Structure formats: structure tokens, C-alpha cells
Coordinates of C-alpha atoms in Angstrom, one line a residue:
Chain A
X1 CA -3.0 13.4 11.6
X2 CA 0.0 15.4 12.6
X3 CA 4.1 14.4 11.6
X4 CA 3.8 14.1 15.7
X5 CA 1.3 11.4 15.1
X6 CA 3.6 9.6 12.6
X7 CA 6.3 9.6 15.4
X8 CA 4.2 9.2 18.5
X9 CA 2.8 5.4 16.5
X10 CA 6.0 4.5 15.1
X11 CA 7.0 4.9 18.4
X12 CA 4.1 2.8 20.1
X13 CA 5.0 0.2 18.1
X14 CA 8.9 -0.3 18.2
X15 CA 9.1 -3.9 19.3
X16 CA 7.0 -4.6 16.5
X17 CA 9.0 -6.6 13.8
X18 CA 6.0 -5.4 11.3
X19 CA 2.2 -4.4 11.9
X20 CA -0.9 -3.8 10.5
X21 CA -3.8 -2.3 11.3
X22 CA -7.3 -1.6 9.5
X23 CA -10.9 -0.1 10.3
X24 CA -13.7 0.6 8.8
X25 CA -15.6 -1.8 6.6
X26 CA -14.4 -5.6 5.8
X27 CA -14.5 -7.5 3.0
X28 CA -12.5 -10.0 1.4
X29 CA -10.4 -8.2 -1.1
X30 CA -9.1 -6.6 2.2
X31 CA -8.6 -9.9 3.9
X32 CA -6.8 -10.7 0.6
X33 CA -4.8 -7.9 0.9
X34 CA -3.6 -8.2 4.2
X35 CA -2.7 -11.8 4.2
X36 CA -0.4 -11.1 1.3
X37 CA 0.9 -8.2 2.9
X38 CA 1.8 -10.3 5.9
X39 CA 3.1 -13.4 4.3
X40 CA 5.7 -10.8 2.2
X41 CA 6.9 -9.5 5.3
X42 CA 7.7 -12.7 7.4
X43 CA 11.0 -12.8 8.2
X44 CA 12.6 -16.6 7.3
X45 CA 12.5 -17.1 10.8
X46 CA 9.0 -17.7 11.0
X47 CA 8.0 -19.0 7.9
X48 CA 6.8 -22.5 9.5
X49 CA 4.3 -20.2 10.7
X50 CA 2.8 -18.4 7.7
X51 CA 0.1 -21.3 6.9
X52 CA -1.3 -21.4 10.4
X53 CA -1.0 -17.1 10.5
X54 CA -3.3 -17.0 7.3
X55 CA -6.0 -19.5 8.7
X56 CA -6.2 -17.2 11.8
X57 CA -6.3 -14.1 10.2
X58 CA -9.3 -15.6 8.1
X59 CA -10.9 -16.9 11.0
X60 CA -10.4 -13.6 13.2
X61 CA -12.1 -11.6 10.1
X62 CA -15.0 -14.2 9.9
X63 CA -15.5 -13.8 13.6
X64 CA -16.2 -10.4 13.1
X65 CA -18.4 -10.9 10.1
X66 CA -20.1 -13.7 12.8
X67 CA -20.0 -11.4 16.1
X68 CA -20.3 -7.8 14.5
X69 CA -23.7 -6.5 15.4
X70 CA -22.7 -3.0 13.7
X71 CA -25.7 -1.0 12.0
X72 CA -23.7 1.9 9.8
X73 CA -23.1 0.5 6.1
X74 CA -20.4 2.6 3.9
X75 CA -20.8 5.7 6.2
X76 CA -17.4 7.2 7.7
X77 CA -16.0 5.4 9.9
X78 CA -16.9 6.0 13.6
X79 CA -15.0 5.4 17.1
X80 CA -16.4 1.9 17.2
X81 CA -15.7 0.6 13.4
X82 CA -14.7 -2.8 13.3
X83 CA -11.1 -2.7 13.8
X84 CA -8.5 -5.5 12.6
X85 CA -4.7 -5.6 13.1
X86 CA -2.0 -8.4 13.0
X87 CA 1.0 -7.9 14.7
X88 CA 4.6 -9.3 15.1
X89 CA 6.6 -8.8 18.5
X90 CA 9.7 -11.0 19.6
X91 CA 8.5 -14.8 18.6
X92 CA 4.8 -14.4 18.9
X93 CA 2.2 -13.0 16.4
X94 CA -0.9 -11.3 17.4
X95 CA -4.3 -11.3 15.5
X96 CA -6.5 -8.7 17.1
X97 CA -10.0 -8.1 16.3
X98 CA -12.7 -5.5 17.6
X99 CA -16.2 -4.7 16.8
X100 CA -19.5 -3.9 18.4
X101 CA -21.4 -5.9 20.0
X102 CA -25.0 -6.1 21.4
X103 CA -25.2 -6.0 24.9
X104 CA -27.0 -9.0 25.2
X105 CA -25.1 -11.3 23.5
X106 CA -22.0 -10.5 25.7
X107 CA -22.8 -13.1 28.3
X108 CA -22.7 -15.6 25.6
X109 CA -19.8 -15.2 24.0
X110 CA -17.8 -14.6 27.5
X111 CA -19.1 -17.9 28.6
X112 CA -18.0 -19.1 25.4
X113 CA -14.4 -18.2 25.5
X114 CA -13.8 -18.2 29.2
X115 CA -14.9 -22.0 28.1
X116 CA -12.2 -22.7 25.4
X117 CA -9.8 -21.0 27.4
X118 CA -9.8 -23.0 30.7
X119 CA -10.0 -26.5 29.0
X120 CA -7.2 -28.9 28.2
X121 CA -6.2 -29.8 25.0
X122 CA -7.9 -33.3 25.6
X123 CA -10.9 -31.7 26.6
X124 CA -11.0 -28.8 24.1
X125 CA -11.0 -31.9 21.8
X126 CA -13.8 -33.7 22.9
X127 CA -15.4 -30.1 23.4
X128 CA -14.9 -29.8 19.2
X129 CA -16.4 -33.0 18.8
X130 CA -19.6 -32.3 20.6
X131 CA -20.5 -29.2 19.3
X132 CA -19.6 -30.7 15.4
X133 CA -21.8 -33.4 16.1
X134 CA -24.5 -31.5 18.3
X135 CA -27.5 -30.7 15.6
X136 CA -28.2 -27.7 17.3
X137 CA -26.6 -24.2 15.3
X138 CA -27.2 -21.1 16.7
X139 CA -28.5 -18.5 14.6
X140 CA -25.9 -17.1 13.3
X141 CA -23.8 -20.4 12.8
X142 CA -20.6 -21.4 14.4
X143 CA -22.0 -22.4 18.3
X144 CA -17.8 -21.3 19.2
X145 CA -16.3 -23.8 16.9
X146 CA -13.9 -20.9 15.8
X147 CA -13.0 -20.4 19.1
X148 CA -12.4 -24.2 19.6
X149 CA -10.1 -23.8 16.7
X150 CA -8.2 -20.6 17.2
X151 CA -7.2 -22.3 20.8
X152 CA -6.3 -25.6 19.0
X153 CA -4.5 -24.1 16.4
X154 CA -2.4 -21.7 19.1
X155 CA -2.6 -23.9 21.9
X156 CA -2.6 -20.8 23.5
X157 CA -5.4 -18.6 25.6
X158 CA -8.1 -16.3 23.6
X159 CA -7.7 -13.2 25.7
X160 CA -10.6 -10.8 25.6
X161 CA -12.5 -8.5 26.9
X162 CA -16.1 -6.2 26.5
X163 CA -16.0 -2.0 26.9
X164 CA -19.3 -1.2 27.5
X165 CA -20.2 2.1 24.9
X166 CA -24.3 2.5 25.6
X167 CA -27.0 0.5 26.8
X168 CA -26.9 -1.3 23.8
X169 CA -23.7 -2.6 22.1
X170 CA -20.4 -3.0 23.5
X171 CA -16.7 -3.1 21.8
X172 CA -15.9 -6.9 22.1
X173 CA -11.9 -7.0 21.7
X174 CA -10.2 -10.4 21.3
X175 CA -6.8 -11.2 21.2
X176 CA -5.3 -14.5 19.0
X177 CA -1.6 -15.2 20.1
X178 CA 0.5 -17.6 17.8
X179 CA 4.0 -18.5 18.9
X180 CA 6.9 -19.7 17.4
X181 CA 7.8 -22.1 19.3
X182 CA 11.7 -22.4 17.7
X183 CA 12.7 -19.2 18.5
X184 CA 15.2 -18.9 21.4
X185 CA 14.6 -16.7 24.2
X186 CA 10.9 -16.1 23.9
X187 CA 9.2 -12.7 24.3
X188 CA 6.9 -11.7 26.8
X189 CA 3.5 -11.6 26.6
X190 CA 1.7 -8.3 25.5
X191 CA -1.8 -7.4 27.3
X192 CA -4.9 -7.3 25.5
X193 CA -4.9 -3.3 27.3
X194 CA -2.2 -2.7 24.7
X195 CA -4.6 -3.6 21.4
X196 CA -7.4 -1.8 23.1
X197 CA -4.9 1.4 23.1
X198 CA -3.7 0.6 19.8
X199 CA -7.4 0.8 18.5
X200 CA -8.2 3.9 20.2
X201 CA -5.9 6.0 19.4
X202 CA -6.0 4.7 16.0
X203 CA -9.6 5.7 15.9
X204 CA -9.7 8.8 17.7
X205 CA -7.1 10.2 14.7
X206 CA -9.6 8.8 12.1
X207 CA -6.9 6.3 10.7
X208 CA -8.6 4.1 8.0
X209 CA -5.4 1.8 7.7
X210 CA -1.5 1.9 9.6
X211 CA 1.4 -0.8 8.0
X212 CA 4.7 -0.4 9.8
X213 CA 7.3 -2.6 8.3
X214 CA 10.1 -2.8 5.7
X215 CA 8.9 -1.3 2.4
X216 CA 10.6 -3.2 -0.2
X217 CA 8.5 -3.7 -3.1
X218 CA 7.5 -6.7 -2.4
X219 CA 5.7 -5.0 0.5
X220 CA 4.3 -2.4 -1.1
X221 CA 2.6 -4.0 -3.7
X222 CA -0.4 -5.1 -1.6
X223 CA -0.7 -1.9 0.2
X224 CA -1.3 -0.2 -3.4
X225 CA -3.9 -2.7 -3.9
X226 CA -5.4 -2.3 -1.0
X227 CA -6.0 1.9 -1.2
X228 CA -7.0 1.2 -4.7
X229 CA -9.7 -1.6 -3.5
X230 CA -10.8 1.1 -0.8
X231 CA -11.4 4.1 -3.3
X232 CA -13.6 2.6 -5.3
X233 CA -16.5 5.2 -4.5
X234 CA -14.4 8.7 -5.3
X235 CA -14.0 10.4 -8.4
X236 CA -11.0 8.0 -10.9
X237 CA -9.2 11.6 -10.9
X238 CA -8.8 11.8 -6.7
X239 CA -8.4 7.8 -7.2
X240 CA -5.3 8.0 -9.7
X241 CA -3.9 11.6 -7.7
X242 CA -3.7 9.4 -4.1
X243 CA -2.8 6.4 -5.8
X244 CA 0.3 8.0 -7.7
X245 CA 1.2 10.0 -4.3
X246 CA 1.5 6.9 -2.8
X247 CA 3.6 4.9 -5.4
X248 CA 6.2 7.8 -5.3
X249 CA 6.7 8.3 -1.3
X250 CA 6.2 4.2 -0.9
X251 CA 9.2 3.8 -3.3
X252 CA 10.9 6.9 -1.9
X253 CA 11.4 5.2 1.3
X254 CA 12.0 1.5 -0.3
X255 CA 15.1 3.5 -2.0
X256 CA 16.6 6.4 0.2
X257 CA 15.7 5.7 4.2
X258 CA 18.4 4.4 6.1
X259 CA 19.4 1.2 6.9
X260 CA 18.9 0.1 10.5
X261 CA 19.6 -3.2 11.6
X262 CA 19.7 -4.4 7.8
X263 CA 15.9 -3.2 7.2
X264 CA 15.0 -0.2 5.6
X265 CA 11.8 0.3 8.4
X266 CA 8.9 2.6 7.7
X267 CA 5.5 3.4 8.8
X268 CA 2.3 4.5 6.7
X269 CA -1.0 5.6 8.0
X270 CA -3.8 6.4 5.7
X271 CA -6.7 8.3 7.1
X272 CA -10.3 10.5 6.2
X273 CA -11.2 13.2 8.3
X274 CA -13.7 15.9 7.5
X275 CA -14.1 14.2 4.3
X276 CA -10.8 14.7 3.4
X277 CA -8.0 11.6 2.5
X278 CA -4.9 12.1 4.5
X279 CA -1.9 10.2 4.4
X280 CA 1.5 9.8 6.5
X281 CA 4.8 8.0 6.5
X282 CA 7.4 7.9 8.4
X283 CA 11.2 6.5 8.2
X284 CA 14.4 6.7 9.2
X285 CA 16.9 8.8 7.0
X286 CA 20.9 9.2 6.8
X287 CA 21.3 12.3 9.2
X288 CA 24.1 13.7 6.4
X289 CA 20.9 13.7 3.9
X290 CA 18.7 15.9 5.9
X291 CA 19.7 19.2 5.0
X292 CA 19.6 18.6 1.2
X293 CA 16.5 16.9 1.5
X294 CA 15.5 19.6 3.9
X295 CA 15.7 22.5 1.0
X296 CA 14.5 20.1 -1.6
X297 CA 10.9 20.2 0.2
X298 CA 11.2 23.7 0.9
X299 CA 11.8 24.7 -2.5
X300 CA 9.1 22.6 -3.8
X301 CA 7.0 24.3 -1.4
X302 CA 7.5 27.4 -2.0
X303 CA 6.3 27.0 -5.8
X304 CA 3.1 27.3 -7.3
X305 CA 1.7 24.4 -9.4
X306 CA 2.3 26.4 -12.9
X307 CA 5.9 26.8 -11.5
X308 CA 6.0 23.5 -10.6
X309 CA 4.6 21.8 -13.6
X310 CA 7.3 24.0 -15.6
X311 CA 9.9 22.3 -13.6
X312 CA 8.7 18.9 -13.9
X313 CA 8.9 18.9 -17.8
X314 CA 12.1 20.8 -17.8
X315 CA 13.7 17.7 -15.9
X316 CA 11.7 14.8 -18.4
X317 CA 13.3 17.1 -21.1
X318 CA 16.7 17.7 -20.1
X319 CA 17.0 14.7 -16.7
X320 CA 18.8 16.1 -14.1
X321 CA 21.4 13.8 -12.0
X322 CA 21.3 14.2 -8.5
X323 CA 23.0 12.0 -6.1
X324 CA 20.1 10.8 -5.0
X325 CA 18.9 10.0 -8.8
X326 CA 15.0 10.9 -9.3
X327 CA 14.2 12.4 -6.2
X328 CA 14.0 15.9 -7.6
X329 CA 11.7 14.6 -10.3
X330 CA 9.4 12.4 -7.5
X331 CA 9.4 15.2 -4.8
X332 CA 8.0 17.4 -7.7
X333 CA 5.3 15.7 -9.3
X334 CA 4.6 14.8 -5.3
X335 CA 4.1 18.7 -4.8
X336 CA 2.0 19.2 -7.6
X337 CA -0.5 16.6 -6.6
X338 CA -1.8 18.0 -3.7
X339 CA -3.1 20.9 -2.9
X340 CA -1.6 22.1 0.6
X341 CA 1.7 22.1 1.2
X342 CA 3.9 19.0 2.2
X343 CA 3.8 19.2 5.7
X344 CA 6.9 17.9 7.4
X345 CA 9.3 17.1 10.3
X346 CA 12.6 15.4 10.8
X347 CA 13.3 14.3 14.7
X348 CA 17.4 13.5 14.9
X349 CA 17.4 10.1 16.6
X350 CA 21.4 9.5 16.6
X351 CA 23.9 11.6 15.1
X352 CA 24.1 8.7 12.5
X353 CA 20.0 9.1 11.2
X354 CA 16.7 11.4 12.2
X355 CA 12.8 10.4 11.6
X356 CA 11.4 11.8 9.1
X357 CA 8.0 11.8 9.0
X358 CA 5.5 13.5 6.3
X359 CA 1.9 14.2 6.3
X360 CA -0.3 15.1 3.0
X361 CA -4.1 16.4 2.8
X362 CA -6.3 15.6 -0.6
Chain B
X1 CA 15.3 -6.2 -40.2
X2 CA 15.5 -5.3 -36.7
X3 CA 13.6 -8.7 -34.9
X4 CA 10.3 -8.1 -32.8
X5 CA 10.3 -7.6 -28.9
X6 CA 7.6 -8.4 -27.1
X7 CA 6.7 -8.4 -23.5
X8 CA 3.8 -9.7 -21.6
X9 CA 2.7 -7.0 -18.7
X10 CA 2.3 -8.2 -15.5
X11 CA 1.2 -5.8 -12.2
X12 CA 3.5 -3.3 -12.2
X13 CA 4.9 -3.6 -15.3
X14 CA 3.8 -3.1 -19.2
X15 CA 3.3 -4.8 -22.3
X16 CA 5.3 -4.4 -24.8
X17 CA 5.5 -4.7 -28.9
X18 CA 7.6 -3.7 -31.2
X19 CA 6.9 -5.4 -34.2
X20 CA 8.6 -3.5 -37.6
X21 CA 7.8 -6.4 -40.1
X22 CA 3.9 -5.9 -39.4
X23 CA 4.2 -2.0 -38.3
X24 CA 3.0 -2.7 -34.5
X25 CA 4.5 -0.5 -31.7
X26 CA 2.7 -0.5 -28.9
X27 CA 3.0 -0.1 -25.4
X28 CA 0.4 -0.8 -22.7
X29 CA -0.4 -1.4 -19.2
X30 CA 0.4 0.0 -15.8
X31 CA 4.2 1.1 -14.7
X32 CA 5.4 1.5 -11.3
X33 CA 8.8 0.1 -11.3
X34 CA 10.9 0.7 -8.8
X35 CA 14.0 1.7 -11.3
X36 CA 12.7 2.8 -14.5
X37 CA 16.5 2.8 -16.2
X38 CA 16.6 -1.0 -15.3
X39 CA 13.3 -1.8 -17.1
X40 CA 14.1 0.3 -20.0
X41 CA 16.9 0.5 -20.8
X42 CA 16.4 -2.6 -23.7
X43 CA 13.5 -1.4 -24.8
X44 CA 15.5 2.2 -25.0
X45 CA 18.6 0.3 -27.2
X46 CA 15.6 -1.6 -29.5
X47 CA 14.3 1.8 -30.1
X48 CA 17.5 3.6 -30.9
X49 CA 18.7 1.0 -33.2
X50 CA 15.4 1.1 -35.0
X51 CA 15.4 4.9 -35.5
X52 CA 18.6 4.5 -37.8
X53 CA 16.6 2.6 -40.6
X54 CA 12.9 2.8 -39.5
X55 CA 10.1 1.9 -41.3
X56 CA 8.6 4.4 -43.7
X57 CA 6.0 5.2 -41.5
X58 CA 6.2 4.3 -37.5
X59 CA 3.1 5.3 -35.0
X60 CA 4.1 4.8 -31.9
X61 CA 0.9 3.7 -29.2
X62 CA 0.6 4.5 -26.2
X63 CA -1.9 3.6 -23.4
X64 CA -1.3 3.3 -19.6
X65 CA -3.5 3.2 -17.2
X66 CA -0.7 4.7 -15.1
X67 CA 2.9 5.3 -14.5
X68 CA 5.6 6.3 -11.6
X69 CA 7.9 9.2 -12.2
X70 CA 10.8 7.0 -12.8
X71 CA 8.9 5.9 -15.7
X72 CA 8.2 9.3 -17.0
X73 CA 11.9 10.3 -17.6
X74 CA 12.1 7.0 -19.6
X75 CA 8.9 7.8 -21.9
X76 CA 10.2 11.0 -22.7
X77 CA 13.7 9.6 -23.5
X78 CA 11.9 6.9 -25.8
X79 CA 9.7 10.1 -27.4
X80 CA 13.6 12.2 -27.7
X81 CA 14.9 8.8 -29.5
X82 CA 11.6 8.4 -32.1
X83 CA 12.0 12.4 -32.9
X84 CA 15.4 11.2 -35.1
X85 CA 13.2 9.4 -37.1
X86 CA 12.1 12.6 -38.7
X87 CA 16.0 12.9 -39.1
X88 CA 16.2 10.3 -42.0
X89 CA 12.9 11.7 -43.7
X90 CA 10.6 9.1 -42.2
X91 CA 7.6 9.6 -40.9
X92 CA 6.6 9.1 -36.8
X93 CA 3.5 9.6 -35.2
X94 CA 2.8 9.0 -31.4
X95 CA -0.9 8.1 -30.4
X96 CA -1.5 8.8 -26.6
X97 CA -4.4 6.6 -26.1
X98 CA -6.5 7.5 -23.0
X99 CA -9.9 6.5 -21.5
X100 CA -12.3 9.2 -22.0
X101 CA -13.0 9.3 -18.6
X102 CA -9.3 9.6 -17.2
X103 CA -8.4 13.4 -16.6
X104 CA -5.0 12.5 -15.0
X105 CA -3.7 10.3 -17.8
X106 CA -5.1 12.7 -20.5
X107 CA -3.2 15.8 -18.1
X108 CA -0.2 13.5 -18.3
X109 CA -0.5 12.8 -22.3
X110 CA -0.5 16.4 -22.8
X111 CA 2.3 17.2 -20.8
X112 CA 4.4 14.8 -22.9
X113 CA 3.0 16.2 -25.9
X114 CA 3.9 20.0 -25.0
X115 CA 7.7 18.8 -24.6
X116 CA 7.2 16.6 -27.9
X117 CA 8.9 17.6 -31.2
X118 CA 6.9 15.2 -33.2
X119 CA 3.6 14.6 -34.0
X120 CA 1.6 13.6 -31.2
X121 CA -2.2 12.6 -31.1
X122 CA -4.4 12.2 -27.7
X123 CA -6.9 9.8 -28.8
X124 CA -10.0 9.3 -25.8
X125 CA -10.8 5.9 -26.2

């Protein structure tokens, strides 16, 4: 992960009013997580929709529980770990799932959906009744009843679609659209092509987990929870040192990015490559606060951790007002967590604000 | 008598008591608000009011499981305030309690207690 990496996804995802995205392994504190994470972020707009989200974002993750025939258990994530993302673009919200797949079974479940997604909502109906009624449960439960529901619930298509990775398993991508159906001048679809380069490119820069939104505290609350639920097999000390970093840049943005369009907008990307924990963020910031900022991480930089640490407990002794409050105190006892440097980059935008994007190595 | 404050912790903020009549002070919990002054700042004016006619002897706990760097400045504000206590020929204690197996919040109790000028114990619980 690269501050061009920050940029290149906050840029892939511009229309999005927020967005998630998660691989590796699933279980429910995650699904917990991420439902709270999305309801927080709703805009009023579409809070008639926040019931029916949640119910598809817990079918969508059972379905890869149901579907996922994937044989690696707490290993590193690979290119073809199950992969999970919500979305929110113009008046629809997408919940995307991917996961392998045994070759064998992938004439079954295209039959399955190509099924539910031709029928009409009098036959999709009748179609639920039979198969709750029909004895027969195939072996792994379900026989497409969440399909039959996802369509009922959306009363929209299931797009999907197989990528063939050996002779034996295939990626099986799916694509759950929920509109909102009182929103004026309604947005266009977006291709299930889109989610499959979503995932890959989320995969091929080892990302573990991506949240692009406004981060007010009420946001970041559930990411915290969320990196804290996914630590839970390294040392407390690397737990506490990540979980810290993140508490001080997540509330570094929530207070000093800019304003656009009355959100302060961010993105975060946590990721593990050659065993090591990487994270990035990216926001927008005041142009006129660059330069300051600019020196601030330079200087912080430039210190060693005995220099730094002398620093930090000169400023708990004596404060120190800036006008940006605690940032000097934050962006120090960020340095001195880490080990490498604070890598950086700021990308003017307008003459009005730049992108500032940030990447750390644990 | 100054009256007893106490607060119930919730996720990102601590729990609170400060109790003169039965000599409990005691602070606890996990701290990651967003502005530190705002949170503080009545526990600070308890605190201040108390140092002028304290208790003969005051120990201060405390035990996080972890704070922000807005909260920081505050806890080393609240340790400058209990120092006057020593002032008026009283005695104050802080105990930093820490699980055993916590380097960072041990790391971060001695840190406090190298800018301390009071007594300052790091207990491993």
C-alpha cells in the first residue's frame, strides 16, 4: 500500500456516498460491525431503508457462509478470500459478495439465480412457497430460498457471475441492489464488472478492510471495534500500538479535514502484507494548512524515538497551544508508535483543499 | 465537605469516583474522547476545589485499559492539580494500576510518573 493507492481508491470510489469493504475470514462480530458501521452512516435520506439494508447484509454474509467452498482457515488472506462490501451510490445500495466456489456446484447455483431473476413477483411468490413447503433440503440447507428473498426484498435482479481460477473452484461474485425508491432523479445502475474490479484490486494490494465515508465519531466507533475484533491473535502490545495509531489519525481527520459539501469525507484501508499490518487514510485538507502540517510531519520525522518521547512529555508538562489544538501532541505520540517513518503525500485538488493521504508500516 | 462525583463508563469513556467522605478516588476504564478538555474539564474543577482542603491522606487510582492523546494532557493536568496537595502538608499518592501483562499501559504509567512530582506507584495487577 502506497499514499498513491490511498488516492487511486478514493478516487475509484467518488460517487460513493460511503463504502465498505472486507476480506479475509467472516464471522459475526464482523457482520456486527459492519451493520453498525453502515446504519451510522445513512444519510436521513434513506433511513426507510436501514431495516431492509441490515437483513440483506445478513443474508449476503450467510450466503457466503452457505456457498463458500474455501479450504484455508486463519491463514493470510489470499487472492480469492471471501470478500464482502456494501456500497452507497446515488439512490441505490449495493451488497456485494464473493467467495470460492467448487466448480461443480456452479451450474447449480447459476440455474438457481438465473431462476429468481427472470420470474415475476407473482411467480417468485409461488416459487417461495414451493420450495418452503418442498421436504426436500439440500445439503447444505437453503435449496435458493435466500435468493427468493434477496429478489423479494429488492424487487430487483441478483446480478452475478463465476471467474473460473483452476479446475476446481471458481470466484462466484453476486451483486444485491436495493433502491430507494423516494429519491428523485435516480442513479444509474453500476455493473457487477465494477465490484469484480473493486475486489481485485483490493486483493492484489493485500487490503484486509477499506471504509470510505464521513468520520465523525459516531463512524468511527465501530471501525475501532472492528480492528480490535481482528487482532485478537497478535501480541496485546502490537494490539494496543495499532489500536492507539488508529484512534489518533481516525479523530485527526473527524477534527481537521476540510469540509466538502458539508461532510468531512475520508477513506481508511487497513492491510497485512509480508506479515506486516499496514494502514492508510486519506482526506481532504484546507490547502492554507498544508504547509504547517507539511513541517509538522517532517519534523516529527526527522526525530528519533528518545527525542521524540522527550517531546511528548515536555508538551503533557507544559501543553502547548497551537491553532490547530492537540495536533502537535497526536502527530507525536503517532511518530513514536511506529517504527518507519510516516510516509506521506498531499495531491492539491483546488486551490481551496489538497488530498492528503498517509500510509504507516507495524 | 466537597460532595461525591461519580460517573458510570461507557465505550469510550471512563468511570469515575471521587468519593472524600469514604476516601475513594478512582478512575477507570477506556478513554478516547474526541475532546478531552470537554470531558474533563468538571472532573478537573472537582479536583482543584478538593486540593484546597483535602483529606489527610488522598491516593489517587488509576487504571485504563487505554487512552487518546487528548486524554493524556488532561491526566497530567489532574496529576499537576493533586501535586498542591502536598502544598497544605497533606499527603497524595497516585497508584497506576496496570495489567501485568500490558507493556504499553505500564510504558505509558511510567511516562506520567517520570513528569510526576508526587508519589507515584505502578502497581501490575
Amino acid at each position: 500500500m502506497t499514499t498513491g493507492t490511498i488516492f487511486n481508491f478514493f478516487n475509484l470510489l467518488k460517487e460513493d456516498g460511503i463504502s465498505f469493504a472486507y476480506r479475509g475470514s467472516f464471522s459475526n462480530s464482523v457482520l456486527a460491525m459492519a451493520t453498525e458501521l453502515i446504519k451510522n452512516n445513512m444519510d436521513e435520506e434513506h433511513s426507510k431503508l436501514r431495516n431492509k439494508l441490515s437483513f440483506l447484509m445478513i443474508e449476503s454474509f450467510q450466503n457466503i457462509a452457505r456457498y463458500a467452498d474455501n479450504d484455508e482457515e486463519n491463514q493470510d488472506p489470499t487472492p480469492t478470500s471471501d470478500f464482502f462490501m456494501v456500497r452507497n451510490v446515488g439512490n441505490i445500495f449495493f451488497v456485494i459478495s464473493a467467495n470460492l466456489i467448487d466448480n461443480d456446484k456452479v451450474p447449480l447455483v447459476r440455474d438457481r439465480l438465473t431462476k429468481v431473476n427472470t420470474l415475476t413477483k407473482k411467480e417468485l411468490n409461488e416459487f417461495y412457497r414451493e420450495v418452503l413447503t418442498n421436504k426436500q433440503i439440500n445439503q447444505k440447507g437453503g435449496a435458493g430460498l435466500g435468493f427468493i428473498e434477496m429478489v423479494r426484498k429488492t424487487e430487483d435482479k441478483l446480478p452475478f457471475d463465476f471467474v473460473k481460477v483452476n479446475e476446481e473452484k471458481s470466484m462466484f461474485f453476486m451483486q444485491i441492489q436495493l433502491r430507494n425508491p423516494n429519491v428523485e432523479n435516480p442513479s444509474e445502475d453500476v455493473s457487477i464488472e465494477d465490484a469484480k474490479f473493486i475486489q481485485k484490486n483490493i486483493a492484489s494490494e493485500k487490503i484486509l478492510m477499506m471504509h470510505k465515508g464521513s468520520f465523525s465519531q459516531d463512524a468511527v466507533g465501530p471501525v475501532l471495534k472492528m480492528v480490535e475484533d481482528n487482532m485478537h491473535n497478535m501480541k496485546l502490545k502490537m494490539q494496543k500500538k495499532i489500536y492507539h495509531f488508529l484512534v489518533e489519525i481516525l479523530q485527526n481527520i473527524s477534527k481537521h479535514s476540510f469540509v466538502l459539501d458539508g461532510e468531512r469525507e475520508g477513506i481508511f484501508l487497513m492491510g497485512m502484507n509480508g506479515g506486516r499490518f499496514e494502514v492508510g487514510t486519506g482526506n481532504y485538507i484546507a490547502s492554507s494548512k498544508v504547509d504547517s502540517l507539511k513541517a509538522q510531519l517532517d519534523l516529527v520525522n526527522s526525530m528519533d524515538n528518545e527525542a521524540l518521547n522527550h517531546l511528548y512529555r515536555k508538551y503533557l508538562r507544559e501543553g502547548r497551544v497551537t491553532e490547530t489544538g492537540s495536533a502537535g501532541l497526536g502527530l507525536i505520540d503517532l511518530a513514536r508508535e511506529t517504527e518507519d517513518k510516516i510516509k506521506y503525500e498531499f495531491t492539491p485538488v483546488t486551490d481551496e483543499y489538497s488530498f492528503f493521504s498517509l500510509t504507516v508500516k507495524f | 465537605m466537597l460532595g461525591r462525583l461519580h460517573i458510570q463508563p461507557t465505550d469510550d469513556l471512563p468511570g469515575i469516583i471521587l468519593d472524600p467522605k469514604n476516601g475513594e478516588f478512582r478512575i477507570w476504564g477506556r478513554v478516547i474522547p474526541e475532546d478531552g478538555n470537554k470531558f474533563f474539564k468538571p472532573i478537573l474543577e472537582w479536583v482543584e476545589e478538593y486540593v484546597e482542603n483535602p483529606n489527610p491522606e488522598t491516593v489517587f487510582y488509576i487504571k485504563l485499559d487505554y487512552y487518546n492523546s487528548s486524554t493524556a494532557r488532561m491526566l497530567s493536568k489532574l496529576i499537576m492539580i493533586l501535586e498542591h496537595i502536598q502544598e497544605v502538608n497533606k499527603k497524595i499518592k497516585v497508584v497506576w494500576e496496570y495489567s501485568k501483562d500490558d507493556e504499553v499501559m505500564y510504558e505509558r504509567g511510567d511516562e506520567l510518573k517520570s513528569i510526576s512530582y508526587l508519589p507515584f506507584e505502578l502497581k501490575p495487577l
